[in-house]
Amino acid sequence: MRVASIYTYPVKGCRRMDRDTAVVEPWGLDGDRRWLIVDEDGLGLSQHQHRELVTMRAVSRSGRLTLDAPGLATLDLAEPTDGEATEVQVYRQRPPAPVRAAGPEADAWLKQLLGRTARLVWLHDPAASLVPWPVPAGSGAAVSFADGTPLLLANTASLDAFNDWLAESGGPERSLPMIQFRPNVVVSEATPWAEADWVGRRIRIGGAVFHGVGECARCAVATIDQDTGQQGREPLRTLALRRNVDQKLLFGLQLTVRPEPGGHSPEDRTISVGDIVKVLD
């Protein structure tokens, strides 16, 4: 099995960044979901509320973030290391996380995009943001602004199987692309739904080791076309018929980062397209 694709989402809910390689940090891939858009009460905004976010391109690089969207001027921001300190929640059930505010220029840009008051914040200390449930022994507990765990893995063979079900149904829905599931790491050359057997096991990808902690229960965001923002019934309708476990509609594998093995330099903790994926136990 090998890595087919790597994606990060610099601002939670924004358009993906295609990556050839990424450094694995304790809280996820470098540059992944360190920024969040929140409302006046400090609660995260998502594509479910604002489908305009699929048009927002965010590019992260060392110490900076660039935002772009149709009809808006490009905005280049530095990480607000001295910005206003506050606390926000990704969603109501998640513990508050300490952040730094990006400032009025970013907030004005977002108001133009979303048509409402919003703030852009940066997770300056991701080590203080923790996975909101117990993690396996030997796994790190830190997480970025991802919903539950630092990374989401998906399997091309599982997507093929899903699209076969979709075709068999005879409905009007077309095949779904992988990007609609918003994974971080896509694996090829596995069997369909092999990732379901990786729950509770260690998985080596490139120079990093992860722990499979559970299959991903999908929400309504998965029904939003990541190119157009249009919302449909899939994949939830077909998952409800085919992969409904305890009323959870499952696609993909949630991963935590294990702080072993290998050295301590970034080069030792890197994953790249083409890397071998191996289940260790």
Tab-separated table of C-alpha atoms in Angstrom:
chain	number	residue	atom	x	y	z
A	1	MET	CA	0.000	0.000	0.000
A	2	ARG	CA	1.175	3.509	-0.764
A	3	VAL	CA	0.236	7.131	-0.190
A	4	ALA	CA	-1.698	8.384	-3.218
A	5	SER	CA	-2.486	11.935	-2.056
A	6	ILE	CA	-1.897	14.304	0.850
A	7	TYR	CA	-4.172	17.241	1.683
A	8	THR	CA	-4.144	19.937	4.303
A	9	TYR	CA	-6.751	22.592	5.073
A	10	PRO	CA	-4.970	25.665	6.471
A	11	VAL	CA	-8.219	27.298	7.645
A	12	LYS	CA	-10.801	24.851	8.936
A	13	GLY	CA	-13.569	24.553	6.341
A	14	CYS	CA	-11.566	26.134	3.512
A	15	ARG	CA	-10.487	24.661	0.198
A	16	ARG	CA	-7.811	21.984	0.326
A	17	MET	CA	-4.094	22.342	-0.344
A	18	ASP	CA	-2.610	19.516	-2.425
A	19	ARG	CA	0.718	18.451	-0.943
A	20	ASP	CA	3.565	16.277	-2.174
A	21	THR	CA	5.031	15.983	1.306
A	22	ALA	CA	4.179	17.077	4.847
A	23	VAL	CA	5.860	17.072	8.234
A	24	VAL	CA	3.985	15.148	10.916
A	25	GLU	CA	3.592	17.195	14.093
A	26	PRO	CA	2.059	15.860	17.338
A	27	TRP	CA	-1.243	17.595	16.483
A	28	GLY	CA	-1.360	16.674	12.772
A	29	LEU	CA	0.265	17.620	9.471
A	30	ASP	CA	2.173	20.879	9.333
A	31	GLY	CA	-0.089	23.751	8.344
A	32	ASP	CA	-3.303	21.761	8.758
A	33	ARG	CA	-6.232	23.564	10.408
A	34	ARG	CA	-4.215	25.898	12.617
A	35	TRP	CA	-6.639	28.718	11.672
A	36	LEU	CA	-10.363	28.917	12.423
A	37	ILE	CA	-13.223	31.270	11.544
A	38	VAL	CA	-15.483	31.949	14.523
A	39	ASP	CA	-18.681	33.902	15.166
A	40	GLU	CA	-19.210	36.679	17.695
A	41	ASP	CA	-19.411	34.099	20.505
A	42	GLY	CA	-16.137	32.393	19.586
A	43	LEU	CA	-17.809	29.328	18.059
A	44	GLY	CA	-16.380	27.854	14.870
A	45	LEU	CA	-18.147	28.349	11.529
A	46	SER	CA	-18.268	25.509	9.020
A	47	GLN	CA	-19.234	24.751	5.429
A	48	HIS	CA	-22.530	23.446	6.743
A	49	GLN	CA	-23.435	27.042	7.625
A	50	HIS	CA	-21.411	28.811	4.917
A	51	ARG	CA	-20.879	26.935	1.682
A	52	GLU	CA	-18.956	29.959	0.393
A	53	LEU	CA	-15.983	28.498	2.256
A	54	VAL	CA	-15.397	25.992	-0.557
A	55	THR	CA	-14.297	28.937	-2.715
A	56	MET	CA	-11.809	30.239	-0.156
A	57	ARG	CA	-8.262	29.244	-1.000
A	58	ALA	CA	-5.891	29.389	1.932
A	59	VAL	CA	-2.181	28.758	1.476
A	60	SER	CA	0.014	28.337	4.516
A	61	ARG	CA	3.767	28.661	4.528
A	62	SER	CA	6.321	29.309	7.231
A	63	GLY	CA	4.881	32.008	9.485
A	64	ARG	CA	2.293	33.277	6.994
A	65	LEU	CA	-1.151	32.640	5.499
A	66	THR	CA	-2.552	33.849	2.167
A	67	LEU	CA	-6.313	34.026	1.551
A	68	ASP	CA	-7.992	34.290	-1.832
A	69	ALA	CA	-11.605	34.056	-3.006
A	70	PRO	CA	-13.534	35.095	-6.142
A	71	GLY	CA	-14.235	38.823	-6.172
A	72	LEU	CA	-11.960	39.607	-3.232
A	73	ALA	CA	-8.441	40.979	-3.106
A	74	THR	CA	-5.762	38.523	-2.003
A	75	LEU	CA	-4.934	38.912	1.682
A	76	ASP	CA	-1.516	38.022	3.088
A	77	LEU	CA	-1.229	37.596	6.852
A	78	ALA	CA	1.540	36.907	9.330
A	79	GLU	CA	0.852	34.481	12.143
A	80	PRO	CA	-0.428	36.801	14.910
A	81	THR	CA	2.072	35.834	17.594
A	82	ASP	CA	1.264	39.056	19.461
A	83	GLY	CA	-2.428	39.165	18.552
A	84	GLU	CA	-5.252	39.458	21.034
A	85	ALA	CA	-5.401	36.350	23.232
A	86	THR	CA	-8.795	34.705	23.597
A	87	GLU	CA	-10.464	31.282	23.709
A	88	VAL	CA	-12.703	29.654	21.097
A	89	GLN	CA	-14.504	26.373	20.478
A	90	VAL	CA	-14.519	24.410	17.228
A	91	TYR	CA	-18.021	23.270	18.207
A	92	ARG	CA	-20.035	23.434	21.411
A	93	GLN	CA	-19.036	20.015	22.743
A	94	ARG	CA	-15.315	20.737	22.361
A	95	PRO	CA	-13.295	22.275	25.223
A	96	PRO	CA	-12.142	25.868	24.629
A	97	ALA	CA	-8.737	26.339	22.991
A	98	PRO	CA	-6.404	29.327	23.510
A	99	VAL	CA	-5.882	31.347	20.315
A	100	ARG	CA	-4.570	34.633	18.954
A	101	ALA	CA	-6.817	36.896	16.874
A	102	ALA	CA	-5.645	37.689	13.335
A	103	GLY	CA	-6.990	41.240	13.575
A	104	PRO	CA	-9.465	43.634	11.908
A	105	GLU	CA	-8.083	43.382	8.367
A	106	ALA	CA	-8.726	39.628	8.268
A	107	ASP	CA	-12.124	40.040	9.913
A	108	ALA	CA	-13.192	42.647	7.348
A	109	TRP	CA	-12.103	40.314	4.526
A	110	LEU	CA	-14.193	37.491	5.999
A	111	LYS	CA	-17.226	39.762	6.352
A	112	GLN	CA	-17.050	40.448	2.628
A	113	LEU	CA	-16.905	36.726	1.898
A	114	LEU	CA	-19.542	35.515	4.357
A	115	GLY	CA	-21.822	38.529	4.619
A	116	ARG	CA	-21.693	38.458	8.405
A	117	THR	CA	-19.423	39.384	11.287
A	118	ALA	CA	-16.699	36.788	11.796
A	119	ARG	CA	-13.216	36.571	13.266
A	120	LEU	CA	-10.128	34.706	12.103
A	121	VAL	CA	-8.041	33.155	14.873
A	122	TRP	CA	-4.797	31.190	14.993
A	123	LEU	CA	-4.001	28.237	17.247
A	124	HIS	CA	-0.636	29.453	18.507
A	125	ASP	CA	-0.161	26.610	21.031
A	126	PRO	CA	-1.664	23.421	19.579
A	127	ALA	CA	-0.134	21.374	22.390
A	128	ALA	CA	-2.792	22.965	24.638
A	129	SER	CA	-5.621	21.765	22.364
A	130	LEU	CA	-6.514	18.176	23.189
A	131	VAL	CA	-8.465	15.378	21.488
A	132	PRO	CA	-11.895	15.494	23.190
A	133	TRP	CA	-11.917	11.831	24.236
A	134	PRO	CA	-9.438	9.306	25.685
A	135	VAL	CA	-6.668	8.357	23.265
A	136	PRO	CA	-4.906	4.986	23.032
A	137	ALA	CA	-1.851	4.402	25.208
A	138	GLY	CA	1.242	5.675	23.437
A	139	SER	CA	-0.653	8.211	21.304
A	140	GLY	CA	-0.389	11.948	21.572
A	141	ALA	CA	-3.497	13.808	22.739
A	142	ALA	CA	-2.867	17.119	20.966
A	143	VAL	CA	-5.022	18.118	17.987
A	144	SER	CA	-5.368	21.120	15.684
A	145	PHE	CA	-8.826	22.485	14.823
A	146	ALA	CA	-9.720	19.118	13.272
A	147	ASP	CA	-13.060	17.805	14.493
A	148	GLY	CA	-11.775	14.910	16.529
A	149	THR	CA	-8.335	13.521	15.734
A	150	PRO	CA	-5.224	14.950	14.046
A	151	LEU	CA	-5.580	13.112	10.715
A	152	LEU	CA	-8.182	11.435	8.543
A	153	LEU	CA	-7.090	8.581	6.280
A	154	ALA	CA	-9.134	7.386	3.298
A	155	ASN	CA	-8.740	4.425	0.960
A	156	THR	CA	-9.157	4.668	-2.831
A	157	ALA	CA	-10.526	1.112	-2.989
A	158	SER	CA	-13.250	1.995	-0.474
A	159	LEU	CA	-14.238	4.992	-2.580
A	160	ASP	CA	-14.396	2.746	-5.659
A	161	ALA	CA	-16.649	0.330	-3.749
A	162	PHE	CA	-18.851	3.200	-2.613
A	163	ASN	CA	-19.190	4.517	-6.167
A	164	ASP	CA	-20.076	1.013	-7.377
A	165	TRP	CA	-22.933	0.988	-4.853
A	166	LEU	CA	-23.964	4.405	-6.095
A	167	ALA	CA	-24.056	3.186	-9.694
A	168	GLU	CA	-26.013	0.066	-8.719
A	169	SER	CA	-28.675	2.185	-7.028
A	170	GLY	CA	-29.740	3.611	-10.377
A	171	GLY	CA	-30.182	7.069	-8.914
A	172	PRO	CA	-29.212	10.345	-10.569
A	173	GLU	CA	-26.139	10.938	-8.400
A	174	ARG	CA	-22.787	10.808	-10.107
A	175	SER	CA	-19.670	9.207	-8.660
A	176	LEU	CA	-18.146	11.174	-5.816
A	177	PRO	CA	-14.508	12.311	-5.837
A	178	MET	CA	-12.310	11.646	-2.836
A	179	ILE	CA	-12.041	15.356	-2.052
A	180	GLN	CA	-15.682	15.381	-0.970
A	181	PHE	CA	-14.634	13.377	2.116
A	182	ARG	CA	-11.888	15.910	2.991
A	183	PRO	CA	-9.167	13.416	4.012
A	184	ASN	CA	-5.572	14.233	4.929
A	185	VAL	CA	-3.953	11.050	3.617
A	186	VAL	CA	-5.286	8.874	0.795
A	187	VAL	CA	-4.004	5.305	0.518
A	188	SER	CA	-3.970	3.220	-2.654
A	189	GLU	CA	-3.389	-0.499	-3.361
A	190	ALA	CA	-5.420	-1.613	-0.325
A	191	THR	CA	-8.576	-3.729	-0.404
A	192	PRO	CA	-11.986	-2.084	0.005
A	193	TRP	CA	-12.724	-1.160	3.620
A	194	ALA	CA	-9.360	-2.521	4.800
A	195	GLU	CA	-9.085	0.550	7.022
A	196	ALA	CA	-11.918	-0.797	9.185
A	197	ASP	CA	-9.509	-3.524	10.326
A	198	TRP	CA	-6.865	-0.956	11.305
A	199	VAL	CA	-8.812	0.344	14.294
A	200	GLY	CA	-6.697	-0.251	17.391
A	201	ARG	CA	-3.549	-0.889	15.344
A	202	ARG	CA	-0.341	1.004	14.628
A	203	ILE	CA	0.212	2.189	11.066
A	204	ARG	CA	3.524	3.365	9.673
A	205	ILE	CA	3.382	5.927	6.874
A	206	GLY	CA	6.751	7.149	5.648
A	207	GLY	CA	8.729	8.273	8.672
A	208	ALA	CA	5.834	8.468	11.128
A	209	VAL	CA	3.691	6.047	13.095
A	210	PHE	CA	-0.007	6.565	13.780
A	211	HIS	CA	-2.729	4.829	15.754
A	212	GLY	CA	-6.048	3.941	14.141
A	213	VAL	CA	-8.584	5.038	16.736
A	214	GLY	CA	-11.876	4.604	14.918
A	215	GLU	CA	-13.735	4.892	11.649
A	216	CYS	CA	-15.019	8.367	10.841
A	217	ALA	CA	-18.728	9.061	11.327
A	218	ARG	CA	-19.711	11.398	8.516
A	219	CYS	CA	-21.792	14.542	8.908
A	220	ALA	CA	-23.695	16.757	6.466
A	221	VAL	CA	-20.503	18.528	5.321
A	222	ALA	CA	-19.705	15.374	3.312
A	223	THR	CA	-22.735	16.126	1.111
A	224	ILE	CA	-21.247	19.457	-0.078
A	225	ASP	CA	-19.525	19.480	-3.461
A	226	GLN	CA	-16.029	20.787	-2.736
A	227	ASP	CA	-15.777	22.544	-6.092
A	228	THR	CA	-19.205	24.173	-6.387
A	229	GLY	CA	-20.615	24.332	-2.856
A	230	GLN	CA	-23.816	22.631	-3.994
A	231	GLN	CA	-25.331	20.197	-1.513
A	232	GLY	CA	-26.829	16.812	-2.361
A	233	ARG	CA	-27.894	13.597	-0.627
A	234	GLU	CA	-24.679	11.648	-1.086
A	235	PRO	CA	-22.678	10.087	0.446
A	236	LEU	CA	-24.971	9.957	3.484
A	237	ARG	CA	-27.869	8.219	1.728
A	238	THR	CA	-25.757	5.324	0.481
A	239	LEU	CA	-23.675	5.089	3.657
A	240	ALA	CA	-26.913	4.847	5.642
A	241	LEU	CA	-27.825	1.781	3.580
A	242	ARG	CA	-24.399	0.157	3.388
A	243	ARG	CA	-22.110	1.322	6.217
A	244	ASN	CA	-24.428	2.226	9.079
A	245	VAL	CA	-22.944	1.028	12.380
A	246	ASP	CA	-24.765	2.031	15.564
A	247	GLN	CA	-26.401	4.860	13.571
A	248	LYS	CA	-23.004	6.193	12.499
A	249	LEU	CA	-22.364	6.475	8.771
A	250	LEU	CA	-18.756	5.435	8.351
A	251	PHE	CA	-16.123	6.377	5.790
A	252	GLY	CA	-12.414	6.842	6.513
A	253	LEU	CA	-10.162	6.191	9.491
A	254	GLN	CA	-9.297	8.654	12.237
A	255	LEU	CA	-5.648	8.666	13.300
A	256	THR	CA	-3.687	9.947	16.265
A	257	VAL	CA	0.052	10.536	16.121
A	258	ARG	CA	2.394	8.273	18.053
A	259	PRO	CA	5.554	9.999	19.354
A	260	GLU	CA	7.726	7.166	18.077
A	261	PRO	CA	9.859	5.793	16.480
A	262	GLY	CA	12.685	7.489	14.607
A	263	GLY	CA	14.756	10.562	15.268
A	264	HIS	CA	13.676	14.015	16.264
A	265	SER	CA	14.410	16.042	13.108
A	266	PRO	CA	11.526	17.027	10.779
A	267	GLU	CA	12.991	14.862	8.054
A	268	ASP	CA	12.391	11.808	10.230
A	269	ARG	CA	8.723	12.706	10.679
A	270	THR	CA	7.783	13.357	7.047
A	271	ILE	CA	5.213	11.640	4.855
A	272	SER	CA	5.222	11.940	1.068
A	273	VAL	CA	3.162	10.813	-1.897
A	274	GLY	CA	4.449	7.374	-2.856
A	275	ASP	CA	5.470	6.381	0.670
A	276	ILE	CA	4.764	2.811	1.754
A	277	VAL	CA	1.904	2.323	4.217
A	278	LYS	CA	2.327	-0.623	6.573
A	279	VAL	CA	0.100	-1.936	9.353
A	280	LEU	CA	2.478	-2.873	12.178
A	281	ASP	CA	0.275	-4.953	14.472
